[in-house]
Coordinates of C-alpha atoms in Angstrom, one line a residue:
X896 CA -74.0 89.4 -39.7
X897 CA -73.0 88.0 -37.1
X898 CA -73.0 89.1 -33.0
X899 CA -69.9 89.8 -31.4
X900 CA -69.1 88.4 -28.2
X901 CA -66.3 87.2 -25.9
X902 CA -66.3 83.1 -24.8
X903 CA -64.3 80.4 -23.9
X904 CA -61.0 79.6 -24.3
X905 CA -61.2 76.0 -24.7
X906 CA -61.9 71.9 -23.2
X907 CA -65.6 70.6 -23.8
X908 CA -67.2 67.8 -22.4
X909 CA -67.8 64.5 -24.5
X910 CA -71.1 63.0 -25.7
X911 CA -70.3 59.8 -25.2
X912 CA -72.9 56.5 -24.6
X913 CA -74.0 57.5 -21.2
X914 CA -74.0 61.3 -20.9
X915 CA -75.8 63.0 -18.2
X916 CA -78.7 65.2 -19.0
X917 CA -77.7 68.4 -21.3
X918 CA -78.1 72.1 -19.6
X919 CA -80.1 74.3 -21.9
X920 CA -80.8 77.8 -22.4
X921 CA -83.7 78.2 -24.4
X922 CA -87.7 76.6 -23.5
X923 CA -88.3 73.5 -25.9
X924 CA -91.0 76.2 -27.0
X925 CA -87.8 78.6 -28.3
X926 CA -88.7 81.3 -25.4
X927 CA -85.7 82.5 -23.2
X928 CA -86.9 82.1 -20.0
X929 CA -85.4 85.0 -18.8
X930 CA -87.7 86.7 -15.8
X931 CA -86.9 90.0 -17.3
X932 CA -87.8 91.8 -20.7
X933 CA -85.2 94.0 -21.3
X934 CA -87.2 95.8 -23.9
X935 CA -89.8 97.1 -21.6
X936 CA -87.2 98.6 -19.3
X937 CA -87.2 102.6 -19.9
X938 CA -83.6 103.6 -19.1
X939 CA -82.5 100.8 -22.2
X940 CA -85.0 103.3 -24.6
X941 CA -83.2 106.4 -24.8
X942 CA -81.0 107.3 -27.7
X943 CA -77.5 105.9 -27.2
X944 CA -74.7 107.6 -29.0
X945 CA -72.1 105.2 -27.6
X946 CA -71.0 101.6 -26.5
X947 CA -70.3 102.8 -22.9
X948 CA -73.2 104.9 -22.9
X949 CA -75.4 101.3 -22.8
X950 CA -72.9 100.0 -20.3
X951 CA -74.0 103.0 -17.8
X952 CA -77.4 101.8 -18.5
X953 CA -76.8 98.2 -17.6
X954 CA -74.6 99.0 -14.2
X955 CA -77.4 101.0 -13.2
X956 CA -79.4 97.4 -12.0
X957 CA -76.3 95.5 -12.6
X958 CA -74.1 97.1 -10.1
X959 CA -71.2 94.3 -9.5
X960 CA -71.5 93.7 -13.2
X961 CA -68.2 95.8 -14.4
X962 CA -65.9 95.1 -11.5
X963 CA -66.8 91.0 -11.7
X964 CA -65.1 91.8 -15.7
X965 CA -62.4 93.6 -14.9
X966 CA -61.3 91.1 -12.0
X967 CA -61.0 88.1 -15.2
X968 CA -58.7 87.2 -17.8
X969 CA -61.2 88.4 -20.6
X970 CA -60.8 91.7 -19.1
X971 CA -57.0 91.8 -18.0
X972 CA -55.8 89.6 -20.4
X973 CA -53.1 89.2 -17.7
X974 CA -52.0 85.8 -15.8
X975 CA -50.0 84.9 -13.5
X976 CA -49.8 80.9 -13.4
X977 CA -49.9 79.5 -9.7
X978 CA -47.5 76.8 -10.3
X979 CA -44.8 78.1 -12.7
X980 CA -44.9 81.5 -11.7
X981 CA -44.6 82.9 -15.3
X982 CA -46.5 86.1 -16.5
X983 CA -48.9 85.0 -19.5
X984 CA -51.5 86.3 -21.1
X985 CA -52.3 87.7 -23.9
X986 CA -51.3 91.1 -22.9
X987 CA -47.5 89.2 -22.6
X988 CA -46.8 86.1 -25.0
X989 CA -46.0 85.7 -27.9
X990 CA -47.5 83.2 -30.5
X991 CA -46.7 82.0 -33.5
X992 CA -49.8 83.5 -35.7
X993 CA -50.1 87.4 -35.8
X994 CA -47.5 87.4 -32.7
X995 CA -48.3 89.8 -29.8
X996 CA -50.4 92.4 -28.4
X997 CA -47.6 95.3 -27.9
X998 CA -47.6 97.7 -30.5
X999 CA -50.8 96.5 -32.6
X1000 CA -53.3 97.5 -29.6
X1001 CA -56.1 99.0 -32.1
X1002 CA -56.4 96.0 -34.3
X1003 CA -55.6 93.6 -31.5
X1004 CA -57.8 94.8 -29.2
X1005 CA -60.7 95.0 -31.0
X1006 CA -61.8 91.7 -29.5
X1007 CA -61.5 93.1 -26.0
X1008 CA -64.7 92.5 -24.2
X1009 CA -64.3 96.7 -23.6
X1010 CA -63.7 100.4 -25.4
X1011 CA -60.9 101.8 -26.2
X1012 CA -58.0 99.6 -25.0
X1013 CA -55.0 101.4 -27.0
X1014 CA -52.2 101.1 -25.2
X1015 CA -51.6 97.8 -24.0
X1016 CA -48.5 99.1 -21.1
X1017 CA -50.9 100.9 -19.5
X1018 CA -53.4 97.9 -19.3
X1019 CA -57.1 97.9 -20.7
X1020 CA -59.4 101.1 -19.2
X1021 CA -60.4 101.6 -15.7
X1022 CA -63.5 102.7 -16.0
X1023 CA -66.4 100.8 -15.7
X1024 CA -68.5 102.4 -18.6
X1025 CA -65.6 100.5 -20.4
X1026 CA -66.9 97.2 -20.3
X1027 CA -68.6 96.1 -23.4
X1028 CA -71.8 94.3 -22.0
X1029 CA -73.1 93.8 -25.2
X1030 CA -70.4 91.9 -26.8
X1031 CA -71.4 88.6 -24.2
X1032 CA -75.1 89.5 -24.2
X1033 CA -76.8 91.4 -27.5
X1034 CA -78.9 88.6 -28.4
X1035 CA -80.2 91.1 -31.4
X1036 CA -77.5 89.4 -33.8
X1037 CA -76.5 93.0 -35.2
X1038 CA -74.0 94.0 -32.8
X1039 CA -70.7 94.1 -33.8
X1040 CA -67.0 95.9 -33.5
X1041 CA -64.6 96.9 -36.0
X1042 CA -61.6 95.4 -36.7
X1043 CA -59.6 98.1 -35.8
X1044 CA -61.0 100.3 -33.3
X1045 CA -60.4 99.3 -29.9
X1046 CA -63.3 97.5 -29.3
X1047 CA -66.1 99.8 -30.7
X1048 CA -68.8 98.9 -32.5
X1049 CA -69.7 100.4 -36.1
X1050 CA -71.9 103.2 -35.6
X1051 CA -73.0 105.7 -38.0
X1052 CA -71.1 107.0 -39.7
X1053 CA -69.3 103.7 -40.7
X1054 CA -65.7 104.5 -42.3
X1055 CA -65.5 103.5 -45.8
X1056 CA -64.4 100.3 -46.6
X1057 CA -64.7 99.4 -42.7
X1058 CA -65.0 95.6 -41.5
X1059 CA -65.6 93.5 -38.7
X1060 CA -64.0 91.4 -36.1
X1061 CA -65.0 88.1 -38.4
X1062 CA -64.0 90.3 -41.5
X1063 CA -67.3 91.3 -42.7
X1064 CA -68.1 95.0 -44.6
X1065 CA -69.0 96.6 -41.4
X1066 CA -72.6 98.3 -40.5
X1067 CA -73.5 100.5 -38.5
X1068 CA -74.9 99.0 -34.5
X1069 CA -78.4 100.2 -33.3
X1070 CA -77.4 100.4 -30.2
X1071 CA -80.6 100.8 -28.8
X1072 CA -81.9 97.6 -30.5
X1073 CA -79.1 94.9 -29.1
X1074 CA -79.7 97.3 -25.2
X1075 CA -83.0 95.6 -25.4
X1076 CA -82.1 92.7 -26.4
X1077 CA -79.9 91.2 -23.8
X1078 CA -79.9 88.0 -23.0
X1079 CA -77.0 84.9 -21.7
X1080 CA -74.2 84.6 -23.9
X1081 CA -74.7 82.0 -26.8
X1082 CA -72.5 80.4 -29.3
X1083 CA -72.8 83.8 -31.5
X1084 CA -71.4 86.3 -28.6
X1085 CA -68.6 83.8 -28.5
X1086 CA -68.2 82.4 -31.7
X1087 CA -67.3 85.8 -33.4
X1088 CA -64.1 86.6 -31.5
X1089 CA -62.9 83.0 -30.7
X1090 CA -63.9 81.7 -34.2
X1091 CA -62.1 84.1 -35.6
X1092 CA -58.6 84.4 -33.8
X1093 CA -55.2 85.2 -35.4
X1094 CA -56.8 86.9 -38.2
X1095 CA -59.8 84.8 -39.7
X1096 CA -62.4 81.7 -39.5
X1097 CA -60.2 79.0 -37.8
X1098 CA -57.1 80.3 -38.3
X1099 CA -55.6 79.9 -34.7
X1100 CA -57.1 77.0 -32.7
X1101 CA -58.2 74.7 -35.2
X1102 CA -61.4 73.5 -33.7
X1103 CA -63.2 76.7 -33.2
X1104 CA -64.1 77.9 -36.4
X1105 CA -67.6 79.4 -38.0
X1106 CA -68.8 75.9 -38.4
X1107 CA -70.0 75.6 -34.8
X1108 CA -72.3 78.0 -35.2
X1109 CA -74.8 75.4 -36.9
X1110 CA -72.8 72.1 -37.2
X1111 CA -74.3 69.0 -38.3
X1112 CA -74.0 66.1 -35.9
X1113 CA -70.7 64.6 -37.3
X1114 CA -68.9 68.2 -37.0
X1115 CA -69.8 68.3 -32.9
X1116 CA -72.6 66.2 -31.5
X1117 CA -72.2 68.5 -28.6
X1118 CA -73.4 71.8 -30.4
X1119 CA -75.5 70.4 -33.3
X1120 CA -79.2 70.6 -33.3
X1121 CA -79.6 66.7 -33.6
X1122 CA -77.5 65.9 -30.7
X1123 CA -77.0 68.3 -27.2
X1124 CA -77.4 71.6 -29.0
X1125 CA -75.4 73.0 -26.3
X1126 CA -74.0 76.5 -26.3
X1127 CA -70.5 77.3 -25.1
X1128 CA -71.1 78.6 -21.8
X1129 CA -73.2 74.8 -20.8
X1130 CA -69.1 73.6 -20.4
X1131 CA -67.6 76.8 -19.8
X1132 CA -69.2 77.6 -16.7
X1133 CA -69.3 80.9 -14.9
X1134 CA -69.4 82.3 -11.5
X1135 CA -69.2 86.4 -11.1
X1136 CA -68.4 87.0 -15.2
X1137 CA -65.4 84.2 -14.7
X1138 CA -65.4 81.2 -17.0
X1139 CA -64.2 77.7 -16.2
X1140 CA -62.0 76.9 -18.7
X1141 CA -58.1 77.8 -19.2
X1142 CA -55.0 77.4 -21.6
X1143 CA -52.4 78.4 -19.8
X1144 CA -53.6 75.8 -17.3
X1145 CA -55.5 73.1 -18.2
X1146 CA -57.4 70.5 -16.2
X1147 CA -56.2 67.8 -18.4
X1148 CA -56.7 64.8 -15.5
X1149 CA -60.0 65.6 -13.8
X1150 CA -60.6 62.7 -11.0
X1151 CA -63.6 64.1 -9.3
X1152 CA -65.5 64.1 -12.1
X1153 CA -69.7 65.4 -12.0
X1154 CA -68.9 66.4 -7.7
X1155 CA -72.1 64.8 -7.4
X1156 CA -74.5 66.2 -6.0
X1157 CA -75.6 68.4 -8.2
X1158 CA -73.6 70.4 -11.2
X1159 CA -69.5 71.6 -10.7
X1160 CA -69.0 75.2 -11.7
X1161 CA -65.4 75.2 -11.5
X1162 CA -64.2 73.1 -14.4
X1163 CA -65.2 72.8 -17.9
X1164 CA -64.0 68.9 -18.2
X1165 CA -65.5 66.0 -19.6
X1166 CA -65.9 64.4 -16.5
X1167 CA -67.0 67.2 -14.9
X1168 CA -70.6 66.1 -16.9
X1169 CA -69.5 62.2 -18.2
X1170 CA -67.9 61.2 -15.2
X1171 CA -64.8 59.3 -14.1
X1172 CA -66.0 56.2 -15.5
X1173 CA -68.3 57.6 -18.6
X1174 CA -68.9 53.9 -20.9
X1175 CA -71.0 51.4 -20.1
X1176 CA -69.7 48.9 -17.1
X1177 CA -71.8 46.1 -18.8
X1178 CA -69.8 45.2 -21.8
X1179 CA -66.2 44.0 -21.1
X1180 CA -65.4 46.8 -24.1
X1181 CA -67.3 49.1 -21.7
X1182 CA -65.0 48.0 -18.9
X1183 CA -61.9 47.8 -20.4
X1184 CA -62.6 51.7 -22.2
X1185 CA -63.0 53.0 -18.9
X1186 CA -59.8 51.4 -17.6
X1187 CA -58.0 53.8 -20.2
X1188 CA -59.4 56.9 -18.7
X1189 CA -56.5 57.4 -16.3
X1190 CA -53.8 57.5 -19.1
X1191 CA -55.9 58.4 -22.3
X1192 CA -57.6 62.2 -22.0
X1193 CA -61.3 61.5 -23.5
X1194 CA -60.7 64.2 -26.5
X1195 CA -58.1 61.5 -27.9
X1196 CA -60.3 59.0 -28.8
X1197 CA -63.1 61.2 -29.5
X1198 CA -62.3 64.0 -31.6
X1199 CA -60.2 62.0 -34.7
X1200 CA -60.2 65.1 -36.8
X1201 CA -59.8 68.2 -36.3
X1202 CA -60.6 71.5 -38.5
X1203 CA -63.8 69.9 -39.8
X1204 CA -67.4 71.1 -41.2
X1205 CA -65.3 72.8 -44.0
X1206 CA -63.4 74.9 -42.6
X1207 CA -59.6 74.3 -42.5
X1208 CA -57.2 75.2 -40.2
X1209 CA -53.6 77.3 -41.1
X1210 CA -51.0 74.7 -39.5
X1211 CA -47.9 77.1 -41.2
X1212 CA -47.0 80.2 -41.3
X1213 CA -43.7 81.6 -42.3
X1214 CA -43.2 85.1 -41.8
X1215 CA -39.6 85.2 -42.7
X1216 CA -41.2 85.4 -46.5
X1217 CA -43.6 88.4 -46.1
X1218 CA -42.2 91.4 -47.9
X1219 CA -42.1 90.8 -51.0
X1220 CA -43.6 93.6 -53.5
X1221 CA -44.9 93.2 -57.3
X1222 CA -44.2 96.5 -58.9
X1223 CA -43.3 98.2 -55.9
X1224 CA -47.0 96.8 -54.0
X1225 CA -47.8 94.1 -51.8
X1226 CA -49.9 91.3 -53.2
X1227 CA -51.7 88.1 -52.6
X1228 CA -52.2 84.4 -53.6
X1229 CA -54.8 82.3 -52.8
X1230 CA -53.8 78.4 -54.1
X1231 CA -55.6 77.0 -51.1
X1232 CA -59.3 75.8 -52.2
X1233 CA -61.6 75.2 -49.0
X1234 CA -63.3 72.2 -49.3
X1235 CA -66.7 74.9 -49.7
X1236 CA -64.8 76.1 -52.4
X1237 CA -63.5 79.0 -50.4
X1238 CA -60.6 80.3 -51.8
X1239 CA -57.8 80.9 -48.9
X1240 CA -54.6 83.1 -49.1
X1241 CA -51.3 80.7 -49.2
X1242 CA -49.1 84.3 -49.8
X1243 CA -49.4 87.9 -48.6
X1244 CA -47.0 90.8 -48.8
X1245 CA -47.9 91.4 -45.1
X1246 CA -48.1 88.4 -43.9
X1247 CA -45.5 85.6 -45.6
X1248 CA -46.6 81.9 -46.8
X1249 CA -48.8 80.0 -45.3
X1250 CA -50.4 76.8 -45.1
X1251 CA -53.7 75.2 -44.2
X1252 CA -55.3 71.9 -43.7
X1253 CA -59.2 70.6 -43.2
X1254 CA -59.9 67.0 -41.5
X1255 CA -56.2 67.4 -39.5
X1256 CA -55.9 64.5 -37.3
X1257 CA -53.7 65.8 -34.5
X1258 CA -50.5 65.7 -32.9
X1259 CA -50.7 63.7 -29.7
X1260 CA -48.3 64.0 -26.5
X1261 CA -48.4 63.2 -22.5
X1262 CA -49.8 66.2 -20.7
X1263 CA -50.5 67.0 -17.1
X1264 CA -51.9 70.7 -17.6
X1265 CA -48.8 72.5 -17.8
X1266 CA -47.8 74.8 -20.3
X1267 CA -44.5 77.0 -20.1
X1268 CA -44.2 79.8 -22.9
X1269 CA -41.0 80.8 -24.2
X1270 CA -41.7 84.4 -23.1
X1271 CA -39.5 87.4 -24.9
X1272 CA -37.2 87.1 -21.7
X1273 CA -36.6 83.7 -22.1
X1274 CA -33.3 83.1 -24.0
X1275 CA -33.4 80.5 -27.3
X1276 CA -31.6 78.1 -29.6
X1277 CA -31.6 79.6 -33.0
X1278 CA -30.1 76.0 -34.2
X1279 CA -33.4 74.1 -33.1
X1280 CA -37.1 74.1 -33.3
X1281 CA -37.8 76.9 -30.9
X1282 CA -41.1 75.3 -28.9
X1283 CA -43.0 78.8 -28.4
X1284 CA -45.5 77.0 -25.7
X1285 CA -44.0 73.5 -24.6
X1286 CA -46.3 71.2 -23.1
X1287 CA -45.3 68.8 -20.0
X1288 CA -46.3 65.4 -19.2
X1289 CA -44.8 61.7 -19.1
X1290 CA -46.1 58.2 -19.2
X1291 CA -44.1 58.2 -15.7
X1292 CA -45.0 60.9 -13.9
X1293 CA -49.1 59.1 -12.8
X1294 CA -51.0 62.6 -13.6
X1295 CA -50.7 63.0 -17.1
X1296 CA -52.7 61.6 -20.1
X1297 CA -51.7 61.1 -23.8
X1298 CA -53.7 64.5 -25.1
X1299 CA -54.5 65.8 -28.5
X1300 CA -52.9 68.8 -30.2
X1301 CA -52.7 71.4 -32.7
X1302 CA -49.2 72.1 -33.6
X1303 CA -48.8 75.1 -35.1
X1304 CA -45.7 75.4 -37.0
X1305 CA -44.0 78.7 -38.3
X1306 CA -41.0 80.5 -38.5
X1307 CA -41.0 83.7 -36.7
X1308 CA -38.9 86.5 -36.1
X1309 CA -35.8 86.9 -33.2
X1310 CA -33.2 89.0 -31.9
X1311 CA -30.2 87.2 -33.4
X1312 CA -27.5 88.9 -30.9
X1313 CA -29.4 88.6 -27.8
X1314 CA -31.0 84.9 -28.6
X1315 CA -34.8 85.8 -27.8
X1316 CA -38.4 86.4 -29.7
X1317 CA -38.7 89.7 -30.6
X1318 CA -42.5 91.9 -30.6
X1319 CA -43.0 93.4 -33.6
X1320 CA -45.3 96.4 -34.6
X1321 CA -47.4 95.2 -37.7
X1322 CA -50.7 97.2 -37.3
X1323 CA -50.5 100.6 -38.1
X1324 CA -51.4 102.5 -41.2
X1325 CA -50.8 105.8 -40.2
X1326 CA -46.7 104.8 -38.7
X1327 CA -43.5 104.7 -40.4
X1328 CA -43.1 101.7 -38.6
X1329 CA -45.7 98.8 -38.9
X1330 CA -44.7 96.2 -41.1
X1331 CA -48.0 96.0 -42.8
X1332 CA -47.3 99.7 -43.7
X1333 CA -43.8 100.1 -44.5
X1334 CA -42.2 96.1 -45.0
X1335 CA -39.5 97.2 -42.8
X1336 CA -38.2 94.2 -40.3
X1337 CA -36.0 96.4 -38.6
X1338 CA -38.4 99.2 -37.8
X1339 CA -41.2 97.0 -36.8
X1340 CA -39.3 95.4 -34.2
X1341 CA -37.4 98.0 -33.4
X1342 CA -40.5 100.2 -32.6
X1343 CA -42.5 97.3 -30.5
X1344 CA -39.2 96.7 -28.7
X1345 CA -38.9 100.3 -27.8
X1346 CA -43.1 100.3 -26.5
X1347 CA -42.2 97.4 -24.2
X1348 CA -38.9 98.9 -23.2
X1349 CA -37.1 96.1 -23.9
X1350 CA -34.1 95.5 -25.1
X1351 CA -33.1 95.0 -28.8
X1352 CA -29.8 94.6 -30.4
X1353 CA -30.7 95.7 -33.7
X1354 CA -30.1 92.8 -35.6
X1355 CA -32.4 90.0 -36.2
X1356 CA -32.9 86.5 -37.7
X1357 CA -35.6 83.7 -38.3
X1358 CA -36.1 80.8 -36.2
X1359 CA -38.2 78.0 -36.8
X1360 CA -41.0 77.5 -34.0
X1361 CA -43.6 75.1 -33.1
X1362 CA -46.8 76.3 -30.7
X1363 CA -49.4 73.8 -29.6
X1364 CA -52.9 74.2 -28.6
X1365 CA -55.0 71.2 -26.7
X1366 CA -57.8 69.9 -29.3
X1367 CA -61.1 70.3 -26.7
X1368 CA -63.6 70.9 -29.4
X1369 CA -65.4 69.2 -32.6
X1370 CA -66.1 66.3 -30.4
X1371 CA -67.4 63.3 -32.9
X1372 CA -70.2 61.1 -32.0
X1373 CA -69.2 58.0 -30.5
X1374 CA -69.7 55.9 -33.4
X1375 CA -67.5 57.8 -34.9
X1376 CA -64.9 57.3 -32.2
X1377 CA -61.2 55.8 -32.6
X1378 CA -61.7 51.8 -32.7
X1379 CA -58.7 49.8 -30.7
X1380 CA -56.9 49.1 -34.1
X1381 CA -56.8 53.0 -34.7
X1382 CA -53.6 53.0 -31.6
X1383 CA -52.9 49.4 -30.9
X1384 CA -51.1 48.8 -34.0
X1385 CA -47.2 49.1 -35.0
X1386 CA -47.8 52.0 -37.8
X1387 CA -51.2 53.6 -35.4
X1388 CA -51.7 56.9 -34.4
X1389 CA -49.5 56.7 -31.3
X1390 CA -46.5 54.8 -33.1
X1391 CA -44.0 57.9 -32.2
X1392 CA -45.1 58.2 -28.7
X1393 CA -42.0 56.7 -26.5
X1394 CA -41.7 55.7 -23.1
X1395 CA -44.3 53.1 -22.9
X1396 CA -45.1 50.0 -23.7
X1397 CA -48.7 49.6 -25.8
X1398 CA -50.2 46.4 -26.6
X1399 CA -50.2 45.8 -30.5
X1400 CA -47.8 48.4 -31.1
X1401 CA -44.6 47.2 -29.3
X1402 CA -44.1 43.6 -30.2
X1403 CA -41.8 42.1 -27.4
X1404 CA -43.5 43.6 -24.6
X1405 CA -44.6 42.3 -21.6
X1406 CA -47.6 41.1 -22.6
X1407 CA -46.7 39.8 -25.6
X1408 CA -43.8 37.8 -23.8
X1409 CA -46.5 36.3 -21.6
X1410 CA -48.9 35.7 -24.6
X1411 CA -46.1 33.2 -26.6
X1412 CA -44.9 32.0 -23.3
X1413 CA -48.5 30.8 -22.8
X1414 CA -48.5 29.5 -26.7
X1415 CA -45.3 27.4 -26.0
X1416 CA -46.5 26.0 -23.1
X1417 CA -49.9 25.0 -24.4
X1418 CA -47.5 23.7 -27.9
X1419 CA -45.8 21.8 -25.8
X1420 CA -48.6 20.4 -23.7
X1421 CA -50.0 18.9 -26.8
X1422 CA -46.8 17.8 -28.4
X1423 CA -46.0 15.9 -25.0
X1424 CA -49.5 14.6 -24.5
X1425 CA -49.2 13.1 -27.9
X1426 CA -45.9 11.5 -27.1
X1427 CA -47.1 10.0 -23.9
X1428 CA -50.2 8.2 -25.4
X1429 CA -48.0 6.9 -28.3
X1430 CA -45.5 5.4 -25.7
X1431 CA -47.9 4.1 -23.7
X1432 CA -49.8 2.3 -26.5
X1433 CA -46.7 1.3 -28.0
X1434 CA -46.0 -0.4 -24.3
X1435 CA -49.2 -2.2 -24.5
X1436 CA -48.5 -3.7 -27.6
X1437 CA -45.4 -5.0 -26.1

């Protein structure tokens, strides 16, 4: 079993020829170095009969502790970007996998890094006995939460049937065991939420998936044990229980690069550990790689694949088809075969079709950072691919870079009178209302419309949608890197890309106009050379 913990969001730093010195965790002799031994601490030994019982425990020595959570995004799951002004969040959008928060609060929130979130319109708890310590810092590897209980862990007795956060048959936590086991987060505490989002191993962003938690060195040089064996908190920084590291807005130019001296612990870039020039000056390939860092984001040319170490990726999801019964009960298929043989659902009753890939290479686009989310007050063109997170950026614009991307495709539900996404209520087994339950469209949204207090017209349609998450992760060593021939070619990865004019891709350019002008004229120089010594011996034979 794995622990449960809460992470990063996403963007990694890159391995690449030259990179700096690796921050660890963990003595080369596998001790913690921690000053403290948690187990030898008498108010961590008494019986615990709760999660927030530990928490009391910990806030007794770590007294800013809870309100340094409840101030960040893991905690509110609330944002407000500076430069659009939109409300995000998870609390807020909508996406295109399970869809949102509203409604589904025990199921959803069950990877809240707290207890007993269940109502999402009245935000997460205030009290600080809420915070779940232990999900960032059991270093026990039993601790755990259920899948559908607000955040709390197993505990004895377990429900029949019960499972986990990563859907494993759920056991019950000894509290008291993870208490004296705390420790810094590591790649467990935040693997078994963000591995796991929109419903299972990999399913939502592609390249976080279970196979980070021991990847071989062609998976993620970064996290393997032969290369960095970094964990994710080395990129994704903290300061007061806030990490460095952001979808909503991403550092996706960083020109300051390693803020020498010493480490940044504001970003979670590349650059903010390879620097602004990160290849080798020496070589003129060294030079002229460097010279693409200002249009070419670092991940592009070093994370070729996506979805990798096995686990695949779902890259459709089509809700429009869930419903359907056999013999009056929902079922399942499973054609898709894992490359470990896993066998992965491609129908549910619940759910609709899906789709998955392994090895995806990804969709690439300009991109200076800015996302804008097609929230559920934001109206929509049932006729056309309805972007549910658009990404901006141009070749023009001198702050973006061409980026890599998941892009999520589905087709997801909306208000077909009033021309917006709807919420829908899918989790709940004991409503007349969740979809899951009852395979009523209507209700569903009907009923997560009515929680938000939002309006709904009542009738309702399909739209296709496309959602797109930056590729930050699964970084490839460099020999494993795109070669030149890999863009710079008519039919390479960056043929559809417009606006620009790429050597070896766009014959006629600039470059290519100088290049045959420089042909003709060296042509010519020989042709006419060879003219004017045959004139002037035929003149000397006259």
């Amino acid at each position: 079993m794995r622990s449960g913990r809460v992470g990063p969001s996403l963007v990694v730093a890159l391995f690449l020829t030259d990179a700096a010195p690796v921050m660890a965790q963990v003595q080369s002799d596998g001790k913690s170095g921690s000053t403290a031994d948690h187990s030898e601490f008498g108010i961590l030994k008494k019986p615990f009969a709760s999660g927030p019982e530990v928490t009391e425990a910990c806030l007794a020595c770590h007294t800013e502790a809870a309100e340094q959570v409840q101030e960040s995004i893991h905690w509110t799951w609330d944002y407000t970007h500076p430069t659009t002004g939109q409300k995000l969040g998870k609390s807020r959008v909508i996406n295109a996998f399970c869809g949102n928060l509203v409604s589904n609060e025990p199921r959803c929130t069950s990877c809240h890094a707290g207890y007993g979130w269940d109502g999402s319109m009245d935000g997460p708890p205030k009290a600080e006995t809420a915070v779940d310590c232990l999900v960032c810092h059991d270093k026990s590897g039993t601790y755990t939460k259920l899948d559908n209980a607000a955040g709390h862990p197993p505990l004895t007795p377990v429900p029949a049937n019960a499972k986990t956060i990563t859907g494993a048959p759920a056991k019950p936590v000894d509290l008291n065991l993870a208490a004296q086991s705390v420790g810094l987060p590591d790649r467990d505490n935040c693997g078994q939420c963000h591995f796991y989002g929109g419903g299972g191993d990999n399913v939502k962003h592609g390249d976080l998936s279970s196979a980070l938690y021991d990847p071989d060195r062609s998976v993620d040089v970064h996290m393997s044990k032969d290369g960095a064996n970094m964990v994710c908190t080395d990129c994704h920084v903290t300061n007061s229980h806030v990490w460095a590291g952001s979808r909503y807005n991403v550092a996706a130019h960083d020109m300051v690069g390693t803020g020498k001296p010493g480490e940044r612990r504001d970003v979670a870039t590349c650059e903010s550990c390879h620097g602004t020039a990160p290849h080798k000056a020496a070589s003129l390939k060294g030079l002229k790689l460097n010279d693409h860092i200002d249009r070419v984001a670092c991940q592009t040319c070093h994370i070729p694949e996506f979805a990798k170490g096995g686990v695949a990726t779902k890259t459709f999801w089509d809700w429009s088809t869930a419903g359907d019964l056999k013999d009056g009960k929902p079922y399942g298929e499973e054609e898709f075969v894992q490359s470990d043989g896993k066998r992965l659902h491609t129908y549910l009753s619940t759910k609709g079709d899906f789709e998955w890939e392994e090895n995806v290479v990804p969709h690439y686009a300009w991109f200076d950072g800015q996302v804008e989310y097609t929230t559920i007050d934001r109206k929509i063109d049932p006729t056309k691919v309805v972007e549910v997170n658009s990404i901006s950026g141009s070749p023009d614009d001198g702050k973006s870079r061409i980026w890599p991307f998941k892009r999520m495709e589905g087709r997801q539900a909306y208000d077909s009178k009033l021309n917006n996404l709807v919420y829908t209520n899918v989790y709940g087994p004991e409503t007349d209302t969740a979809f899951w339950t009852n395979f009523d469209w209507s209700k569903a949204i009907e009923a997560a419309m009515e929680k938000a207090d939002l309006p709904y017209s009542g009738e309702f349609g399909f739209v296709d949608t496309y959602m797109y998450w930056p590729i930050t992760h699964m970084v490839a060593p460099s020999e494993n890197a795109l070669d030149c021939e890999a863009c710079h070619a008519e039919d390479g990865r960056l043929a559809r890309l417009a606006g620009f004019y790429m050597p070896g891709r766009d014959p006629g350019g600039t470059v290519d106009r100088i290049g045959l002008a420089i042909l003709l004229a060296a042509i010519a120089g020989v042709f006419g050379h060879a003219i004017l010594r045959l004139v002037l011996r035929m003149g000397g034979r006259s």
